[in-house]
Coordinates of C-alpha atoms in Angstrom, one line a residue:
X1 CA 0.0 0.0 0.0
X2 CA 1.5 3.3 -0.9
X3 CA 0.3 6.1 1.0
X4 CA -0.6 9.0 -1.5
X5 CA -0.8 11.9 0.6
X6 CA 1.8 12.5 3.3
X7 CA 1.3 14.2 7.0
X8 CA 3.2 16.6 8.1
X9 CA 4.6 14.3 11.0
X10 CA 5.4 11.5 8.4
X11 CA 7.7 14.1 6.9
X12 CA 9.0 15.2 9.7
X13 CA 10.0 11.6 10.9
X14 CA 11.1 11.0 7.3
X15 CA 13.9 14.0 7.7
X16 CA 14.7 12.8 11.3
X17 CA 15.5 9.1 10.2
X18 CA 17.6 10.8 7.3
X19 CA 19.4 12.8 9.8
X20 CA 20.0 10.5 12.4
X21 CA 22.9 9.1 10.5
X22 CA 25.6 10.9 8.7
X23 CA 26.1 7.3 6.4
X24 CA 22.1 7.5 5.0
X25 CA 21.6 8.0 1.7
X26 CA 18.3 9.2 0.5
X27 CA 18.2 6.3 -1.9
X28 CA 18.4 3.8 0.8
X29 CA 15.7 5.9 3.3
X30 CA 13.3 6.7 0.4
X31 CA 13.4 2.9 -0.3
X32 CA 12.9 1.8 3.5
X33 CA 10.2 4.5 3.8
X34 CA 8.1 4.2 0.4
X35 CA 8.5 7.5 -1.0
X36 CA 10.7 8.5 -3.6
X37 CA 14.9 9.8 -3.3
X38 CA 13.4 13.4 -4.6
X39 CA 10.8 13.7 -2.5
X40 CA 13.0 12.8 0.9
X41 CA 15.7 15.3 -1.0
X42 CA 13.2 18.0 -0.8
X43 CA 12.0 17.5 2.7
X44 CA 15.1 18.1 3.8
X45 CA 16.4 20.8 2.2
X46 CA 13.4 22.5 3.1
X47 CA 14.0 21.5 6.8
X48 CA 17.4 22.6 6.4
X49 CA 16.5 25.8 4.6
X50 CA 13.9 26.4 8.2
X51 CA 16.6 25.1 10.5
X52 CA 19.4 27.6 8.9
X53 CA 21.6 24.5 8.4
X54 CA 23.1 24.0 5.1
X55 CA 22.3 21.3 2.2
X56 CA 25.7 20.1 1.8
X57 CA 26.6 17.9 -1.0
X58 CA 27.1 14.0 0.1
X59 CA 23.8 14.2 2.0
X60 CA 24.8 14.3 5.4
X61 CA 24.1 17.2 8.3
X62 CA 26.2 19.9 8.3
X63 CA 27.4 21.0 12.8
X64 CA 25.1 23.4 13.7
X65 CA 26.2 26.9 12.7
X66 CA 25.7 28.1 16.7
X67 CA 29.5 27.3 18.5
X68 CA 27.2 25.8 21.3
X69 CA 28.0 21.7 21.7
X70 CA 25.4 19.7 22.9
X71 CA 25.9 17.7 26.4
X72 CA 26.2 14.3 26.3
X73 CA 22.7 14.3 27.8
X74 CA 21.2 15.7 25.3
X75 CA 22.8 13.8 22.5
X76 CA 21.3 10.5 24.4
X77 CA 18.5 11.8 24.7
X78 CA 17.4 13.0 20.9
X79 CA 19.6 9.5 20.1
X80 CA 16.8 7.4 22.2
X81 CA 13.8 9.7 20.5
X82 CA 15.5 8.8 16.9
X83 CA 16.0 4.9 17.8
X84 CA 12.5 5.2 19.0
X85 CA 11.0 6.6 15.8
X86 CA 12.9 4.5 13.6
X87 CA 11.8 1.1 15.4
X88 CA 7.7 2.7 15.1
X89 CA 8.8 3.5 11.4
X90 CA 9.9 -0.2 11.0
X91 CA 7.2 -1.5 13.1
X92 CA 4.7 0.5 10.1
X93 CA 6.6 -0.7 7.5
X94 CA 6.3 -4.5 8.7
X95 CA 2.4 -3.9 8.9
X96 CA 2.8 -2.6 5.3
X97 CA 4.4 -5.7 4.3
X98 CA 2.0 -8.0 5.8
X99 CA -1.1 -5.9 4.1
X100 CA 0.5 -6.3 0.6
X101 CA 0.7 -9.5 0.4
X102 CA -3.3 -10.2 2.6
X103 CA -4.4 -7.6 0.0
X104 CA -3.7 -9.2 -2.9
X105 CA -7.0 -10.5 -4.3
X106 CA -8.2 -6.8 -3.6
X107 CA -7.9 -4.0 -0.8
X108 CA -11.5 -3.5 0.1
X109 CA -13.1 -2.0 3.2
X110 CA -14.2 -5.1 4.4
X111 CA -10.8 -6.7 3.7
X112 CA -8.9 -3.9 6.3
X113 CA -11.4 -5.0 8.8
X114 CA -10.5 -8.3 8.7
X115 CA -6.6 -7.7 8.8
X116 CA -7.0 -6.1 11.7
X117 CA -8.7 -8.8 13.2
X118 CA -5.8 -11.3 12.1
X119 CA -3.1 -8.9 13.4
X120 CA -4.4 -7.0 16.3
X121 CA -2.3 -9.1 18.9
X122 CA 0.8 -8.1 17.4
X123 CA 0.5 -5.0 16.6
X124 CA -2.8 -3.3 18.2
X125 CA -5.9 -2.0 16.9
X126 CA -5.3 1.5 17.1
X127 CA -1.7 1.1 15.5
X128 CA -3.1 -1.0 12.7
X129 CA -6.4 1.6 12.2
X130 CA -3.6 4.2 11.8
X131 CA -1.8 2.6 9.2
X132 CA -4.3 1.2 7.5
X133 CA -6.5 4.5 7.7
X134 CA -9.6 2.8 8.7
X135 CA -12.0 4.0 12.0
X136 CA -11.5 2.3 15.3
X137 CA -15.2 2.6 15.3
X138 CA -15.7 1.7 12.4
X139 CA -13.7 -1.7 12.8
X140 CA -15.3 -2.2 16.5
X141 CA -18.8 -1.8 14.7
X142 CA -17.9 -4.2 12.3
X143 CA -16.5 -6.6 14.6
X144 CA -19.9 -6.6 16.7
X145 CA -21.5 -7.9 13.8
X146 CA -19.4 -10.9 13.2
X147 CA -21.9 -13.6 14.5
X148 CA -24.2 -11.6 12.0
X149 CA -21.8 -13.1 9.3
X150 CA -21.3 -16.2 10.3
X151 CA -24.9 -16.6 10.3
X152 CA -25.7 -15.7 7.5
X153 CA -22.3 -17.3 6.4
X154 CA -23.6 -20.9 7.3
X155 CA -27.1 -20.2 6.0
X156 CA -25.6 -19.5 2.5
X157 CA -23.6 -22.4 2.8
X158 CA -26.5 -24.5 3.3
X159 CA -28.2 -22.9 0.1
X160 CA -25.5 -23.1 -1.9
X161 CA -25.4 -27.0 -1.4
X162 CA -29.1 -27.0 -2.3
X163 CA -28.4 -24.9 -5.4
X164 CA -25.8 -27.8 -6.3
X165 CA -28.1 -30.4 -6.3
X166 CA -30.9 -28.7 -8.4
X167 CA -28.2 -27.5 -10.6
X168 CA -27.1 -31.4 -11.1
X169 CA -30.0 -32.1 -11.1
X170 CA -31.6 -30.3 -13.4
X171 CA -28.3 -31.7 -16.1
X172 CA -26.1 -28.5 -15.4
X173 CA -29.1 -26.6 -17.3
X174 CA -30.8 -24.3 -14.7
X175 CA -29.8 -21.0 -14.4
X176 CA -31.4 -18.3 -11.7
X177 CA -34.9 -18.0 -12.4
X178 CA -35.7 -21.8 -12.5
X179 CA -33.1 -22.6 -9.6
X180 CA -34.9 -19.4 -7.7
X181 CA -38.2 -21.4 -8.4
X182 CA -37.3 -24.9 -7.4
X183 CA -36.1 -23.8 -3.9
X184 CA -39.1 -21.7 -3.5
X185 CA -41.3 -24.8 -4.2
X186 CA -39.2 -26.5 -1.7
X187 CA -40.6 -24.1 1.1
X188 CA -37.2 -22.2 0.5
X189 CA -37.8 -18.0 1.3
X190 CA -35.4 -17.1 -0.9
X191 CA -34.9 -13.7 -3.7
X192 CA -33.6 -14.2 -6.8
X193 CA -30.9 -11.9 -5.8
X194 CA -29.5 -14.2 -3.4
X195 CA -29.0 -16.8 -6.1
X196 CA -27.8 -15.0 -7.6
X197 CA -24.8 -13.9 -5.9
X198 CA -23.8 -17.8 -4.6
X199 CA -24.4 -19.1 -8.1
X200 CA -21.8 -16.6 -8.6
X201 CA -19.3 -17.0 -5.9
X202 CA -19.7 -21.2 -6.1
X203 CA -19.1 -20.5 -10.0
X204 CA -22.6 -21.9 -11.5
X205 CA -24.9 -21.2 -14.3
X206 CA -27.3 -22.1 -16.8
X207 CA -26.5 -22.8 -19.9
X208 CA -26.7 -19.7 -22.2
X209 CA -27.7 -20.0 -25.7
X210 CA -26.4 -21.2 -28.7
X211 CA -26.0 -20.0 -32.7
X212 CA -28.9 -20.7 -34.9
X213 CA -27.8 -23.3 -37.9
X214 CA -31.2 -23.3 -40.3
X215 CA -32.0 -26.4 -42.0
X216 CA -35.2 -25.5 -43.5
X217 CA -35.0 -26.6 -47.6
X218 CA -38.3 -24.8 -48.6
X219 CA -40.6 -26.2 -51.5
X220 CA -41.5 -23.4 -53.9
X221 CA -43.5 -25.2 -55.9
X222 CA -45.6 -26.4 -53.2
X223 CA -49.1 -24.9 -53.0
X224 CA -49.8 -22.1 -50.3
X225 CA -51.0 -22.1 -47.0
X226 CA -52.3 -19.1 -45.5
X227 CA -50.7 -18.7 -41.5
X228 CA -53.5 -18.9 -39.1
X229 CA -51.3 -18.2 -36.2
X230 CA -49.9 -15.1 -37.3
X231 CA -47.1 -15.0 -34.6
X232 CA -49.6 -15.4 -32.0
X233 CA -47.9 -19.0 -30.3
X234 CA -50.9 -18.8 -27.8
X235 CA -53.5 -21.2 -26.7
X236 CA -56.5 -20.8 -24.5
X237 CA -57.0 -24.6 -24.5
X238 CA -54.5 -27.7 -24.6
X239 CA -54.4 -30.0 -28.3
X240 CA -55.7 -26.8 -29.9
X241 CA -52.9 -25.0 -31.7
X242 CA -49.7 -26.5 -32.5
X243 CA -46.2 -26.0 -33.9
X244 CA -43.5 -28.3 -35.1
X245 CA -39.9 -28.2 -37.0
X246 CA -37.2 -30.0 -37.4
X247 CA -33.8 -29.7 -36.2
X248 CA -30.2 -30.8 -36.8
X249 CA -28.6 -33.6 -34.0
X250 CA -24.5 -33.7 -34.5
X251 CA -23.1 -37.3 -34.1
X252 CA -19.4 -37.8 -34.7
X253 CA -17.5 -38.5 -38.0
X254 CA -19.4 -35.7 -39.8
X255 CA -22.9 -37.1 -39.6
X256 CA -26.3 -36.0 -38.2
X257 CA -29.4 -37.5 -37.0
X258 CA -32.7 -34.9 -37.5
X259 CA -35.5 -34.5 -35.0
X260 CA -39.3 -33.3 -35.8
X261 CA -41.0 -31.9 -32.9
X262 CA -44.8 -31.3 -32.3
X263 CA -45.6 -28.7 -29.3
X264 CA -48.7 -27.9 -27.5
X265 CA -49.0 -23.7 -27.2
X266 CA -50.9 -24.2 -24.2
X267 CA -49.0 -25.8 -22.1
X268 CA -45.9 -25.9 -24.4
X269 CA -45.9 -29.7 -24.3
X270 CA -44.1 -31.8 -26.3
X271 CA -46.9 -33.7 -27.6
X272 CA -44.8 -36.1 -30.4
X273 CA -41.3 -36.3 -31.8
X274 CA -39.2 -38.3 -34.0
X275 CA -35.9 -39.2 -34.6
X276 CA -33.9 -40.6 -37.6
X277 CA -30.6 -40.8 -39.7
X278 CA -32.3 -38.5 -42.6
X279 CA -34.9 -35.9 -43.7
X280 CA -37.6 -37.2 -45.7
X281 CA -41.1 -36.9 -45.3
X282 CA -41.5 -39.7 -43.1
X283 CA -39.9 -37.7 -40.1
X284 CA -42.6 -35.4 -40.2
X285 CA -45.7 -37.3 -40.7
X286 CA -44.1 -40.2 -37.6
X287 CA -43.5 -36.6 -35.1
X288 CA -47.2 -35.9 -35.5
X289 CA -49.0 -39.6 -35.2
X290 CA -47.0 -39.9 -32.4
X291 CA -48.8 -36.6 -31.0
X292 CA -51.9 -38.1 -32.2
X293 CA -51.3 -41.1 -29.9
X294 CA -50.5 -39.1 -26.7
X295 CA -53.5 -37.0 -27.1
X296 CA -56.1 -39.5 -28.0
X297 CA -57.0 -37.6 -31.1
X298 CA -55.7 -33.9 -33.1
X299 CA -59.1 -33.9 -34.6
X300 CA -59.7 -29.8 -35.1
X301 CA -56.6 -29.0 -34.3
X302 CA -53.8 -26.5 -35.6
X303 CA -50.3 -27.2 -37.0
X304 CA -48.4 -24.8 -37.2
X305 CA -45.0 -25.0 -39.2
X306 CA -42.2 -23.3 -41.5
X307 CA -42.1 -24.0 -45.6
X308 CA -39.8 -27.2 -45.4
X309 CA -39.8 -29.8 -48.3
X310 CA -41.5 -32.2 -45.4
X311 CA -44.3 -30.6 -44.5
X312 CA -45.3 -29.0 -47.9
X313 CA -45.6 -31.9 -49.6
X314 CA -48.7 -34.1 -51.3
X315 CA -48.1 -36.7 -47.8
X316 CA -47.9 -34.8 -45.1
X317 CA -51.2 -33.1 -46.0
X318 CA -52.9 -36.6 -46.5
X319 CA -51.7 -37.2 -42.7
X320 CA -52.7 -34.3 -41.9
X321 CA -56.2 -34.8 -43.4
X322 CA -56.3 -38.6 -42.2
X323 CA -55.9 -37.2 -38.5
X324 CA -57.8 -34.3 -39.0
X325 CA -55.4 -31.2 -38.6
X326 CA -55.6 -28.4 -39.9
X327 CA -52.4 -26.8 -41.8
X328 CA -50.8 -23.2 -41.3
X329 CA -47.5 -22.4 -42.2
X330 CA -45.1 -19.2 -42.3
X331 CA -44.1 -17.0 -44.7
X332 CA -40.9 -18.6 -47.0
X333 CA -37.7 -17.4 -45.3
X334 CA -39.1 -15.9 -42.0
X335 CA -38.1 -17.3 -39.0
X336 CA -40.1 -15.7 -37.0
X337 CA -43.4 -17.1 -38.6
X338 CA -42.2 -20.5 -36.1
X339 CA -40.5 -18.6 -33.6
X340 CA -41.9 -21.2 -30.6
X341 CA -40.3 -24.3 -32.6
X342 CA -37.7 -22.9 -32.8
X343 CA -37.0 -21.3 -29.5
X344 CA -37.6 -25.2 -28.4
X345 CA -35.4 -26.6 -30.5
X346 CA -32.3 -24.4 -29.1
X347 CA -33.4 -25.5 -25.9
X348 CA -33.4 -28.6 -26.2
X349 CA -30.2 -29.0 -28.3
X350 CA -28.4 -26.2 -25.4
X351 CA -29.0 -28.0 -23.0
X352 CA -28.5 -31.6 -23.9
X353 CA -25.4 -30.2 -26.0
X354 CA -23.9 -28.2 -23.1
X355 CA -21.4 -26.4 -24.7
X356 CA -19.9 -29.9 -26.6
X357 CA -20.0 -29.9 -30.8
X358 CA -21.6 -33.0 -31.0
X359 CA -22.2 -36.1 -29.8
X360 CA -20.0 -39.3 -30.0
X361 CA -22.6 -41.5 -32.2
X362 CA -25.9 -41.5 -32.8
X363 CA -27.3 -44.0 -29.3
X364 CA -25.5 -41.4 -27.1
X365 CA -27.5 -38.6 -29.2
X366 CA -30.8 -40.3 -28.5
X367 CA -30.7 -41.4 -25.1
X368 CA -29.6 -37.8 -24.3
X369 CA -32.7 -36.7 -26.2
X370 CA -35.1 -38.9 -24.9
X371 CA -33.9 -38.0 -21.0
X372 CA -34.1 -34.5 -22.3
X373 CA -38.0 -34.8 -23.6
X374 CA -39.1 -36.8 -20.5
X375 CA -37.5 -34.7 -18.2
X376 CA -38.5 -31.6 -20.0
X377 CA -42.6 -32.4 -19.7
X378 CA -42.6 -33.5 -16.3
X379 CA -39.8 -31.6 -14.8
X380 CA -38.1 -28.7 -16.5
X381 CA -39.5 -25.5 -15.5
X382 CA -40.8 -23.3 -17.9
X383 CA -40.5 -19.6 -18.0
X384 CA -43.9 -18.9 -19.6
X385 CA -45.8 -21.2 -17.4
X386 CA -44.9 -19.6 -14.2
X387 CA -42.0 -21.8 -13.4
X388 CA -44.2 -25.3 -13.6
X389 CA -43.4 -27.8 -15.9
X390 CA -45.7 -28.4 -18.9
X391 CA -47.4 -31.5 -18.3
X392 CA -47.9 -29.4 -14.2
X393 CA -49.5 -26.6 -16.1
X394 CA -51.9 -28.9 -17.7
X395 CA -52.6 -30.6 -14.3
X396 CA -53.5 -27.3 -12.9
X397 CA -55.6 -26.1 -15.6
X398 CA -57.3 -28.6 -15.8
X399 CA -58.4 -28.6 -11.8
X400 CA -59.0 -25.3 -12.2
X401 CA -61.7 -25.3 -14.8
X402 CA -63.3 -28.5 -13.2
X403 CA -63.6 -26.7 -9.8
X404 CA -65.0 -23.6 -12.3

């Protein structure tokens, strides 16, 4: 710690360690004391220049220009003053040491505090306040509220394990909002803002999102359909509306598997999906009798989707019709048209993915999946259901409008 702004005692000490010996240089004080040759050069002459003594030239006092000679008395005497000052000077400079190196993460109020704490039985309080310009009071006031701290010390701990085991949990995925959620449904009073700061200082956090690869080969020849969602991904009743897509799964050696999804807007459910090594129509049309099979029936229902090949062609609208859906698709090029798909999609693929490229084959790529989907219906909180999972939300609404 370097100390910016000097008293007027400091300086005056500063000369009277220079003096005390005519073999100091003010190279070898300025280094002792923290302050710079110059600086001690000019205290001194200035003290010389008040003191009528002259500057000489190798550094060291001049006789006083009085004929008077000191008694030995008083010789031992300012001699016992100097040895004095110079072993408080020394005594300072230790305590600088020390602070240096306890300082080193950062040299914060709270930090001082503590370091006083540490060192108070070898130095004192009030020397160590002085050094390290803090407020007796200041430091008393803090230490009164230590078992403050260390209660609230031991209760963080205690969350901070929690938050570890929702965070594994949850596969790594969870980030404040959801973790915040999980602990409140666990009869934990706790803010966001507290989460916040031990996810931070235990190093965890969801997993953030990932760039956008678009896969969508769109059919121009393929005759229109008009968009009966018009960006509203809304739903005031479960297996009304509808979207689906398909996404990209990376498997080593180059390859891919591809995934069609079929969500629920009410309850953003994954209703049906499909897996497989390619992209024909087949993917599609499997995704949605497989949401036909978990719902009992899509008769009068909505699906939603971009202008991919798959689901504008001749067989998907025969499914379609056999199951008795009704199409809507997005405008060609417009990602936004199927902005739900494909907000799920990211999802799903950010949080199974985790950061990694791809996976190592394509059994590790499903299983991951398939933990993923199950999980994500009857587990993963969702931000636009309150924090419940999807399958919860339907359980609710559903007691709700029966107790209506």
């Amino acid at each position: 710690m370097v100390m910016k702004v000097y008293s007027a005692e400091f300086r005056a000490d500063a000369v009277a360690l220079y003096l005390s010996d005519p073999k100091n240089t003010f190279e070898g004080v300025g280094k002792d004391l923290g302050i710079s040759r110059e600086t001690l050069r000019n205290w001194v002459r200035a003290e010389r220049a008040r003191t009528g003594r002259a500057a000489g030239t190798s550094g060291s006092p001049r006789p006083p220009q009085a004929a008077q000679v000191p008694s030995d008395d008083m010789l031992e005497k300012e001699n016992k003053q100097l040895r004095a000052r110079i072993r408080e000077l020394e005594t300072e400079r230790e305590i600088l040491r020390r602070a240096a190196k306890y300082f080193a993460g950062g040299d914060q109020l709270v930090s001082r505090f503590q370091f006083v704490e540490d060192h108070r039985g070898a130095f004192g309080v009030k020397r160590l306040c002085q050094v390290l310009e803090v407020s007796r009071s200041g430091f008393y006031r803090w230490l009164k509220a230590a078992p403050a701290r260390m209660a609230r010390a031991r209760s963080d701990a205690r969350l901070a394990r929690r938050i570890r085991e929702i965070h594994r949990e949850s596969g790594a995925t969870y980030g404040i909002p959801r973790v915040t959620a999980e602990l409140k449904d666990a009869g934990i009073d706790v803010n966001h803002k507290r989460v916040a700061r031990v996810m931070r200082r235990i190093g965890l956090q969801g997993v953030h999102l990932r760039k956008k690869v678009r896969t969508t080969v769109p059919e121009p020849s393929a005759p229109p359909v008009p968009d009966l969602l018009q960006r509203d991904f809304t739903a005031s009743e479960p297996n009304t509306r509808y979207v689906g897509d398909i996404t990209y799964l990376p498997i080593g050696g180059g390859q891919f598997l591809y995934l069609a999804t079929v969500l629920d807007l009410h309850s953003r459910r994954l209703a049906g999906w499909s897996i497989a090594g390619h992209m024909r129509t087949e993917l599609v049309t499997d995704a949605l009798r497989a949401a036909a099979r978990t719902r009992g029936s899509l008769q009068g229902a909505v699906f939603h989707s971009d202008n991919g090949a798959q689901y504008a062609s001749k067989e998907f609208a025969n499914v379609c019709h056999e199951l008795g859906v009704t199409r809507s698709r997005g405008a060609v090029g417009t990602s936004a048209d199927n902005a739900a798909a494909e907000s799920f999609n990211a999802t799903l693929k950010r949080e199974t993915l985790q950061g990694k490229k791809r996976w190592p084959g394509a059994r590790e790529a499903r299983l991951a999946v398939f933990r993923w989907v199950t999980r994500y219906n009857t587990r993963r909180r969702h931000s636009k259901l309150g924090q419940v999972s999807p399958i919860a939300f339907e359980q609710r609404s559903a007691t709700l409008t029966a107790a209506a």
